[in-house]
CSV table of C-alpha atoms in Angstrom, one decimal:
chain,number,residue,atom,x,y,z
C,110,UNK,CA,0.0,0.0,0.0
C,111,UNK,CA,2.9,2.4,0.7
C,112,UNK,CA,4.3,1.8,-2.8
C,113,UNK,CA,0.9,2.6,-4.3
C,114,UNK,CA,0.7,5.8,-2.3
C,115,UNK,CA,4.2,6.8,-3.4
C,116,UNK,CA,3.3,6.2,-7.0
C,117,UNK,CA,0.1,8.2,-6.8
C,118,UNK,CA,1.9,11.1,-5.2
C,119,UNK,CA,4.4,11.2,-8.0
C,120,UNK,CA,1.6,11.9,-10.5
C,121,UNK,CA,0.1,15.4,-10.4
C,122,UNK,CA,-3.6,15.1,-9.6
C,123,UNK,CA,-6.0,16.1,-12.4
C,124,UNK,CA,-8.5,18.8,-11.8
C,125,UNK,CA,-12.0,17.4,-11.3
C,126,UNK,CA,-14.9,18.4,-13.4
C,127,UNK,CA,-18.6,18.2,-12.4
C,128,UNK,CA,-20.7,16.3,-15.0
C,129,UNK,CA,-24.5,16.1,-15.4
C,130,UNK,CA,-25.5,12.6,-16.5
C,131,UNK,CA,-28.5,10.5,-17.4
C,132,UNK,CA,-28.6,6.7,-17.7
C,133,UNK,CA,-30.5,3.5,-17.0
C,134,UNK,CA,-29.9,1.4,-13.9
C,135,UNK,CA,-30.0,-2.5,-13.6
C,136,UNK,CA,-33.8,-2.4,-13.2
C,137,UNK,CA,-34.2,-0.6,-16.5
C,138,UNK,CA,-35.3,2.6,-14.7
C,139,UNK,CA,-34.1,6.0,-16.0
C,140,UNK,CA,-31.8,7.8,-13.5
C,141,UNK,CA,-29.9,11.0,-13.5
C,142,UNK,CA,-27.6,13.1,-11.3
C,143,UNK,CA,-24.3,14.8,-11.1
C,144,UNK,CA,-20.8,13.4,-10.4
C,145,UNK,CA,-17.2,14.7,-10.2
C,146,UNK,CA,-14.5,13.0,-12.3
C,147,UNK,CA,-11.2,13.9,-14.0
C,148,UNK,CA,-12.5,12.9,-17.4
C,149,UNK,CA,-15.5,11.6,-19.3
C,150,UNK,CA,-14.0,8.1,-19.5
C,151,UNK,CA,-13.5,8.1,-15.7
C,152,UNK,CA,-17.1,9.2,-15.1
C,153,UNK,CA,-18.5,6.5,-17.3
C,154,UNK,CA,-16.4,3.9,-15.5
C,155,UNK,CA,-17.7,5.1,-12.1
C,156,UNK,CA,-21.3,4.9,-13.4
C,157,UNK,CA,-20.8,1.3,-14.6
C,158,UNK,CA,-19.4,0.3,-11.2
C,159,UNK,CA,-22.6,1.6,-9.7
C,160,UNK,CA,-24.7,-0.5,-12.2
C,161,UNK,CA,-25.7,2.4,-14.4
C,162,UNK,CA,-25.5,2.3,-18.1
C,163,UNK,CA,-24.5,5.9,-19.1
C,164,UNK,CA,-26.5,7.8,-21.7
C,165,UNK,CA,-26.4,11.6,-22.1
C,166,UNK,CA,-23.5,13.2,-20.3
C,167,UNK,CA,-22.4,16.8,-20.2
C,168,UNK,CA,-20.2,19.1,-18.1
C,169,UNK,CA,-22.1,21.2,-15.6
C,170,UNK,CA,-21.9,24.9,-16.6
C,171,UNK,CA,-20.0,27.1,-14.2
C,172,UNK,CA,-21.9,29.9,-12.5
C,173,UNK,CA,-21.3,33.5,-13.7
C,174,UNK,CA,-19.4,36.0,-11.6
C,175,UNK,CA,-19.0,33.6,-8.7
C,176,UNK,CA,-22.8,33.1,-8.2
C,177,UNK,CA,-24.3,29.7,-7.5
C,178,UNK,CA,-22.9,27.0,-5.3
C,179,UNK,CA,-19.1,27.4,-5.7
C,180,UNK,CA,-18.2,29.3,-2.5
C,181,UNK,CA,-14.9,29.4,-0.8
C,182,UNK,CA,-14.3,26.5,1.7
C,183,UNK,CA,-14.0,27.9,5.3
C,184,UNK,CA,-12.7,26.5,8.5
C,185,UNK,CA,-16.4,26.3,9.7
C,186,UNK,CA,-17.2,24.1,6.6
C,187,UNK,CA,-14.3,21.7,7.6
C,188,UNK,CA,-15.6,21.6,11.2
C,189,UNK,CA,-19.1,20.8,9.8
C,190,UNK,CA,-18.0,17.9,7.5
C,191,UNK,CA,-15.7,16.6,10.3
C,192,UNK,CA,-18.7,16.2,12.6
C,193,UNK,CA,-20.7,14.6,9.8
C,194,UNK,CA,-17.9,12.1,9.1
C,195,UNK,CA,-17.7,11.3,12.9
C,196,UNK,CA,-21.5,10.8,13.1
C,197,UNK,CA,-21.7,8.5,10.1
C,198,UNK,CA,-18.6,6.4,11.1
C,199,UNK,CA,-20.1,5.9,14.6
C,200,UNK,CA,-23.3,4.7,12.9
C,201,UNK,CA,-21.3,2.0,11.1
C,202,UNK,CA,-21.3,3.6,7.6
C,203,UNK,CA,-18.1,2.6,5.6
C,204,UNK,CA,-15.6,5.4,5.1
C,205,UNK,CA,-15.7,5.5,1.3
C,206,UNK,CA,-19.5,5.6,1.4
C,207,UNK,CA,-19.4,8.3,4.1
C,208,UNK,CA,-17.2,10.6,2.1
C,209,UNK,CA,-19.3,10.0,-1.1
C,210,UNK,CA,-22.6,10.7,0.7
C,211,UNK,CA,-21.4,13.9,2.4
C,212,UNK,CA,-19.9,15.2,-0.8
C,213,UNK,CA,-23.0,14.6,-2.9
C,214,UNK,CA,-25.2,16.2,-0.2
C,215,UNK,CA,-23.1,19.3,0.3
C,216,UNK,CA,-24.4,22.6,-1.3
C,217,UNK,CA,-21.0,24.0,-2.0
C,218,UNK,CA,-19.6,23.0,-5.3
C,219,UNK,CA,-16.0,23.4,-4.2
C,220,UNK,CA,-16.6,21.1,-1.2
C,221,UNK,CA,-18.2,18.6,-3.5
C,222,UNK,CA,-15.0,18.6,-5.7
C,223,UNK,CA,-12.7,18.3,-2.7
C,224,UNK,CA,-14.6,15.3,-1.2
C,225,UNK,CA,-14.9,13.7,-4.6
C,226,UNK,CA,-11.1,13.9,-5.0
C,227,UNK,CA,-10.6,12.4,-1.5
C,228,UNK,CA,-13.2,9.7,-2.2
C,229,UNK,CA,-11.6,8.7,-5.5
C,230,UNK,CA,-8.2,8.3,-3.9
C,231,UNK,CA,-9.7,6.3,-1.1
C,232,UNK,CA,-11.2,3.9,-3.6
C,233,UNK,CA,-7.7,3.4,-5.1
C,234,UNK,CA,-6.4,2.2,-1.8
C,235,UNK,CA,-4.6,5.3,-0.4
C,236,UNK,CA,-5.1,5.9,3.4
C,237,UNK,CA,-7.4,8.8,4.4
C,238,UNK,CA,-4.6,10.7,6.1
C,239,UNK,CA,-2.5,10.7,2.9
C,240,UNK,CA,-5.5,11.8,0.9
C,241,UNK,CA,-6.1,14.7,3.3
C,242,UNK,CA,-2.4,15.7,3.3
C,243,UNK,CA,-2.7,16.5,-0.4
C,244,UNK,CA,-5.0,19.4,0.6
C,245,UNK,CA,-3.0,21.3,3.3
C,246,UNK,CA,-5.0,24.4,2.7
C,247,UNK,CA,-8.0,22.8,4.3
C,248,UNK,CA,-6.5,20.0,6.4
C,249,UNK,CA,-3.6,21.1,8.5
C,250,UNK,CA,-0.8,18.8,9.9
C,251,UNK,CA,-2.6,18.3,13.2
C,252,UNK,CA,-5.8,17.2,11.5
C,253,UNK,CA,-3.9,14.7,9.3
C,254,UNK,CA,-1.7,13.4,12.2
C,255,UNK,CA,-4.8,12.7,14.3
C,256,UNK,CA,-6.5,10.9,11.4
C,257,UNK,CA,-3.2,8.9,10.9
C,258,UNK,CA,-3.3,7.9,14.6
C,259,UNK,CA,-6.9,6.8,14.3
C,260,UNK,CA,-6.0,4.6,11.2
C,261,UNK,CA,-3.0,3.0,13.1
C,262,UNK,CA,-5.1,2.3,16.2
C,263,UNK,CA,-8.1,1.0,14.3
C,264,UNK,CA,-10.4,3.5,16.1
C,265,UNK,CA,-10.9,6.1,13.4
C,266,UNK,CA,-14.5,6.8,14.5
C,267,UNK,CA,-13.4,7.7,18.0
C,268,UNK,CA,-10.6,9.9,16.8
C,269,UNK,CA,-12.9,11.6,14.3
C,270,UNK,CA,-15.3,12.4,17.1
C,271,UNK,CA,-12.5,14.0,19.1
C,272,UNK,CA,-11.3,16.0,16.0
C,273,UNK,CA,-14.9,17.2,15.4
C,274,UNK,CA,-15.2,18.3,19.1
C,275,UNK,CA,-11.8,20.1,18.8
C,276,UNK,CA,-12.7,21.8,15.5
C,277,UNK,CA,-16.1,22.9,16.9
C,278,UNK,CA,-14.5,24.3,20.1
C,279,UNK,CA,-11.8,26.1,18.1
C,280,UNK,CA,-14.4,27.7,15.8
C,281,UNK,CA,-16.6,28.7,18.7
C,282,UNK,CA,-13.6,30.4,20.4
C,283,UNK,CA,-12.6,32.1,17.2
C,284,UNK,CA,-16.2,33.5,16.8
C,285,UNK,CA,-16.1,34.8,20.4
C,286,UNK,CA,-12.8,36.7,19.7
C,287,UNK,CA,-14.2,38.1,16.5
C,288,UNK,CA,-17.4,39.2,18.3
C,289,UNK,CA,-15.3,41.1,20.9
C,290,UNK,CA,-13.3,42.9,18.2
C,291,UNK,CA,-16.0,43.5,15.5
C,292,UNK,CA,-18.5,45.5,17.5
C,293,UNK,CA,-16.3,48.4,18.8
C,294,UNK,CA,-14.4,48.6,15.5
C,295,UNK,CA,-17.7,48.8,13.5
C,296,UNK,CA,-19.1,51.5,15.8
C,297,UNK,CA,-15.9,53.6,15.6
C,298,UNK,CA,-15.8,53.3,11.8
C,299,UNK,CA,-19.4,54.5,11.6
C,300,UNK,CA,-18.6,57.3,14.0
C,301,UNK,CA,-15.6,58.4,11.9
C,302,UNK,CA,-17.7,58.4,8.7
C,303,UNK,CA,-20.5,60.4,10.3
C,304,UNK,CA,-18.1,62.9,11.8
C,305,UNK,CA,-16.3,63.3,8.4
C,306,UNK,CA,-19.7,63.9,6.6
C,307,UNK,CA,-20.6,66.6,9.1
C,308,UNK,CA,-17.3,68.3,8.9
C,309,UNK,CA,-17.1,68.2,5.0
C,310,UNK,CA,-20.8,68.9,4.1
C,311,UNK,CA,-22.7,70.3,7.1
C,312,UNK,CA,-20.3,72.6,8.9
C,313,UNK,CA,-19.5,74.7,5.7
C,314,UNK,CA,-23.2,75.6,5.5
C,315,UNK,CA,-23.1,77.0,9.0
C,316,UNK,CA,-19.8,78.8,8.1
C,317,UNK,CA,-21.6,80.7,5.3
C,318,UNK,CA,-24.3,81.7,7.8
C,319,UNK,CA,-21.7,82.9,10.3
C,320,UNK,CA,-19.9,84.9,7.6
C,321,UNK,CA,-23.1,86.8,6.9
C,322,UNK,CA,-23.3,87.8,10.6
C,323,UNK,CA,-20.0,89.6,10.6
C,324,UNK,CA,-19.7,89.0,14.4
C,325,UNK,CA,-16.7,87.5,16.3
C,326,UNK,CA,-17.2,83.7,16.8
C,327,UNK,CA,-16.4,81.7,19.9
C,328,UNK,CA,-13.0,79.9,20.1
C,329,UNK,CA,-14.6,76.5,20.1
C,330,UNK,CA,-16.6,77.3,16.9
C,331,UNK,CA,-13.4,78.7,15.2
C,332,UNK,CA,-11.6,75.5,16.1
C,333,UNK,CA,-14.3,73.3,14.5
C,334,UNK,CA,-14.4,75.5,11.4
C,335,UNK,CA,-10.6,75.2,11.1
C,336,UNK,CA,-10.9,71.4,11.2
C,337,UNK,CA,-13.6,71.5,8.6
C,338,UNK,CA,-11.4,73.6,6.3
C,339,UNK,CA,-8.6,71.0,6.6
C,340,UNK,CA,-11.0,68.1,6.0
C,341,UNK,CA,-12.4,69.8,2.9
C,342,UNK,CA,-9.0,70.5,1.4
C,343,UNK,CA,-7.2,67.3,2.3
C,344,UNK,CA,-9.9,64.6,2.8
C,345,UNK,CA,-8.8,62.7,-0.3
C,346,UNK,CA,-5.2,62.7,0.9
C,347,UNK,CA,-6.2,61.5,4.4
C,348,UNK,CA,-8.3,58.8,2.9
C,349,UNK,CA,-5.4,57.7,0.6
C,350,UNK,CA,-3.0,57.6,3.6
C,351,UNK,CA,-5.5,55.4,5.5
C,352,UNK,CA,-5.9,52.9,2.7
C,353,UNK,CA,-2.1,52.9,1.9
C,354,UNK,CA,-1.3,52.3,5.6
C,355,UNK,CA,-3.9,49.5,5.8
C,356,UNK,CA,-2.5,47.9,2.6
C,357,UNK,CA,1.2,48.2,3.8
C,358,UNK,CA,0.3,46.8,7.2
C,359,UNK,CA,-1.4,43.8,5.6
C,360,UNK,CA,1.4,43.2,3.1
C,361,UNK,CA,4.2,43.5,5.7
C,362,UNK,CA,2.2,41.4,8.2
C,363,UNK,CA,1.8,38.6,5.6
C,364,UNK,CA,5.5,38.6,4.5
C,365,UNK,CA,7.4,39.3,7.7
C,366,UNK,CA,7.4,36.8,10.5
C,367,UNK,CA,9.3,39.2,12.8
C,368,UNK,CA,6.6,41.9,12.2
C,369,UNK,CA,3.8,39.4,13.0
C,370,UNK,CA,5.6,38.4,16.2
C,371,UNK,CA,6.0,42.0,17.3
C,372,UNK,CA,2.3,42.7,16.6
C,373,UNK,CA,1.4,39.6,18.7
C,374,UNK,CA,3.6,40.8,21.6
C,375,UNK,CA,2.0,44.3,21.5
C,376,UNK,CA,-1.5,43.0,21.3
C,377,UNK,CA,-1.1,41.1,24.6
C,378,UNK,CA,-0.1,44.4,26.3
C,379,UNK,CA,-3.5,46.0,25.5
C,380,UNK,CA,-5.6,46.6,28.7
C,381,UNK,CA,-8.7,44.5,28.2
C,382,UNK,CA,-8.2,42.8,24.8
C,383,UNK,CA,-4.7,41.5,25.9
C,384,UNK,CA,-6.2,39.5,28.8
C,385,UNK,CA,-8.9,38.1,26.6
C,386,UNK,CA,-6.4,36.9,24.0
C,387,UNK,CA,-4.2,35.3,26.7
C,388,UNK,CA,-7.1,33.3,28.0
C,389,UNK,CA,-8.0,32.3,24.4
C,390,UNK,CA,-4.4,31.2,23.8
C,391,UNK,CA,-4.4,29.1,27.0
C,392,UNK,CA,-7.7,27.5,26.0
C,393,UNK,CA,-6.3,26.6,22.5
C,394,UNK,CA,-3.2,25.2,24.1
C,395,UNK,CA,-5.1,23.0,26.5
C,396,UNK,CA,-7.7,21.9,24.0
C,397,UNK,CA,-5.1,20.9,21.4
C,398,UNK,CA,-2.9,19.1,23.8
C,399,UNK,CA,-5.8,17.3,25.3
C,400,UNK,CA,-7.0,16.1,21.9
C,401,UNK,CA,-3.6,14.9,20.7
C,402,UNK,CA,-2.9,13.2,24.1
C,403,UNK,CA,-6.2,11.3,23.9
C,404,UNK,CA,-5.3,10.3,20.3
C,405,UNK,CA,-2.0,8.7,21.4
C,406,UNK,CA,0.3,11.3,19.7
C,407,UNK,CA,3.7,11.4,21.4
C,408,UNK,CA,4.2,14.4,23.8
C,409,UNK,CA,6.9,16.3,21.7
C,410,UNK,CA,4.7,16.1,18.6
C,411,UNK,CA,1.6,17.1,20.6
C,412,UNK,CA,3.5,20.1,22.0
C,413,UNK,CA,4.6,21.1,18.5
C,414,UNK,CA,1.0,21.0,17.3
C,415,UNK,CA,-0.2,23.0,20.3
C,416,UNK,CA,2.5,25.6,19.6
C,417,UNK,CA,1.1,26.1,16.0
C,418,UNK,CA,-2.5,26.2,17.2
C,419,UNK,CA,-1.9,28.7,20.1
C,420,UNK,CA,-2.6,31.7,17.8
C,421,UNK,CA,0.0,34.0,19.3
C,422,UNK,CA,3.8,34.2,18.8
C,423,UNK,CA,4.5,34.7,22.5
C,424,UNK,CA,2.7,31.5,23.4
C,425,UNK,CA,4.1,29.7,20.4
C,426,UNK,CA,7.7,30.4,21.5
C,427,UNK,CA,6.9,29.5,25.1
C,428,UNK,CA,5.4,26.1,24.1
C,429,UNK,CA,8.4,25.3,21.8
C,430,UNK,CA,10.6,26.0,24.8
C,431,UNK,CA,8.5,23.6,26.9
C,432,UNK,CA,8.9,21.0,24.1
C,433,UNK,CA,12.7,21.4,24.2
C,434,UNK,CA,12.8,20.9,28.0
C,435,UNK,CA,10.3,18.0,28.0
C,436,UNK,CA,12.4,16.3,25.3
C,437,UNK,CA,15.5,16.6,27.5
C,438,UNK,CA,13.6,14.8,30.3
C,439,UNK,CA,12.0,17.6,32.4
C,440,UNK,CA,8.4,17.2,33.6
C,441,UNK,CA,5.9,19.3,31.6
C,442,UNK,CA,4.5,21.2,34.6
C,443,UNK,CA,8.0,22.3,35.6
C,444,UNK,CA,8.8,23.4,32.0
C,445,UNK,CA,5.5,25.4,32.0
C,446,UNK,CA,6.4,27.1,35.2
C,447,UNK,CA,9.8,28.1,33.8
C,448,UNK,CA,8.1,30.0,31.0
C,449,UNK,CA,6.4,32.4,33.4
C,450,UNK,CA,3.4,32.8,31.0
C,451,UNK,CA,0.9,30.1,32.1
C,452,UNK,CA,-1.4,30.7,35.2
C,453,UNK,CA,-0.7,28.8,38.3
C,454,UNK,CA,-4.0,26.9,38.1
C,455,UNK,CA,-3.1,25.5,34.7
C,456,UNK,CA,0.3,24.4,35.9
C,457,UNK,CA,-1.1,22.7,39.0
C,458,UNK,CA,-3.8,20.9,36.9
C,459,UNK,CA,-1.1,19.6,34.6
C,460,UNK,CA,1.0,18.5,37.6
C,461,UNK,CA,-2.0,16.6,39.0
C,462,UNK,CA,-2.6,15.0,35.6
C,463,UNK,CA,1.1,13.9,35.3
C,464,UNK,CA,0.9,12.3,38.8
C,465,UNK,CA,-2.4,10.5,38.2
C,466,UNK,CA,-1.7,9.6,34.5
C,467,UNK,CA,-4.7,11.6,33.3
C,468,UNK,CA,-3.1,14.6,31.6
C,469,UNK,CA,-5.6,14.6,28.8
C,470,UNK,CA,-8.6,14.8,31.2
C,471,UNK,CA,-7.0,17.6,33.2
C,472,UNK,CA,-6.2,19.6,30.1
C,473,UNK,CA,-9.7,19.1,28.8
C,474,UNK,CA,-11.0,20.6,32.1
C,475,UNK,CA,-8.6,23.5,31.8
C,476,UNK,CA,-9.8,24.1,28.2
C,477,UNK,CA,-13.4,24.1,29.3
C,478,UNK,CA,-12.7,26.6,32.2
C,479,UNK,CA,-10.8,29.0,30.0
C,480,UNK,CA,-13.3,28.8,27.1
C,481,UNK,CA,-16.0,29.7,29.6
C,482,UNK,CA,-13.8,32.6,30.9
C,483,UNK,CA,-13.4,33.9,27.3
C,484,UNK,CA,-17.1,33.7,26.8
C,485,UNK,CA,-17.8,35.6,30.0
C,486,UNK,CA,-15.0,38.2,29.2
C,487,UNK,CA,-16.6,38.8,25.7
C,488,UNK,CA,-20.0,39.4,27.3
C,489,UNK,CA,-18.5,41.7,29.9
C,490,UNK,CA,-16.4,43.6,27.3
C,491,UNK,CA,-19.5,44.2,25.2
C,492,UNK,CA,-21.5,45.4,28.1
C,493,UNK,CA,-18.6,47.7,29.2
C,494,UNK,CA,-17.9,49.1,25.7
C,495,UNK,CA,-21.5,50.0,24.8
C,496,UNK,CA,-21.9,52.9,27.3
C,497,UNK,CA,-18.2,54.0,26.6
C,498,UNK,CA,-18.8,54.1,22.9
C,499,UNK,CA,-22.1,55.9,23.3
C,500,UNK,CA,-20.3,58.5,25.5
C,501,UNK,CA,-17.6,59.0,22.9
C,502,UNK,CA,-20.2,59.4,20.1
C,503,UNK,CA,-22.2,61.8,22.3
C,504,UNK,CA,-19.1,64.0,23.0
C,505,UNK,CA,-18.0,64.0,19.3
C,506,UNK,CA,-21.3,64.6,17.6
C,507,UNK,CA,-22.7,66.7,20.5
C,508,UNK,CA,-19.5,68.8,20.4
C,509,UNK,CA,-20.0,69.6,16.7
C,510,UNK,CA,-23.6,70.5,17.2
C,511,UNK,CA,-22.8,72.8,20.2
C,512,UNK,CA,-19.9,74.4,18.3
C,513,UNK,CA,-22.3,75.3,15.4
C,514,UNK,CA,-25.1,76.6,17.6
C,515,UNK,CA,-23.0,78.6,20.1
C,516,UNK,CA,-22.8,81.7,17.8
C,517,UNK,CA,-26.6,81.5,17.2
C,518,UNK,CA,-27.2,81.3,21.0
C,519,UNK,CA,-25.0,84.4,21.5
C,520,UNK,CA,-26.8,86.4,18.9
C,521,UNK,CA,-30.2,85.4,20.5
C,522,UNK,CA,-28.9,86.6,23.9
C,523,UNK,CA,-27.8,89.9,22.5
C,524,UNK,CA,-31.1,90.5,20.7
């Protein structure tokens, strides 16, 4: 089987096409459907294996401008099909049939092609872990290593259930972090847009009215009018600088590992967000290590996977240091204590787990505790930010309104 896998890897895989077909089954009944294959010949061979005599066959037309069912495959999609595979394997459905059924039933054309490719390679005798490794964009090294452990131990359905739980927890944690970040950013962006519109279009109207008065204006009003003049003259330059800065930040962040590491370090120093991200990193570390331990992955490999899944450079480097010390013979709880980054409760739970031989259970409990803490922190952060953001908006928008009406109030008092 290893020879077969090596030969298959040497050949570049063909791009799959989706075909619409019509034919007659063994009972003489007309049937139709759609199927993915590398060529027309391969499609007809697949249909004959299923007992269908192919008739009319044509390629499925691709949707225009990205419309239709061909959407990008997301991490949430991978978590969903992982849970489906785990459920069907636990129900006793064979692996090849499981992949085929999930692929045909999925409403995303790209996911159908991906699962069809995996299914075709499975039918040729390649192990599932090797099939998944050919798609590293969707199935990372940790995912494939866990599947490989399940294949070696003969408990693939159990391992898949753990992978599904791990993926679901990871996506839930990611959604909580996004929720904490998205709300304040969205409100601040809207506030900036509204303020800019007022300064560029509304304040100049008041300025014309004030010029007709010929009276001396209050200092606050003059200050706002000066900002309005600057915005009218240079708004396009300011907008260009903002877009250029965003583009450069994204480009440098993607290409420079050192820059990404520095950003991760600075983010952890933020007052409220930093604590939230630390708890999320600890939860990811504990959940990943618990899942890999339970799957029988060796500790050094498990720590390497946990370092990649931590989501922050500070924690990644710390976990790699733990891995080096554990490899040299030190207990994991002592190595964690030397890093000075993990809370005492986590270290003590790991120490109890090492003494009792139940490290995976202890780490699972740590992950559950910290995931709940992240959830609570997000809710508290949202509740705290709402009045603060409303206060900032009130000061900014209210200040503009007061600045525009001060001269009118003064004229009214004089009259």
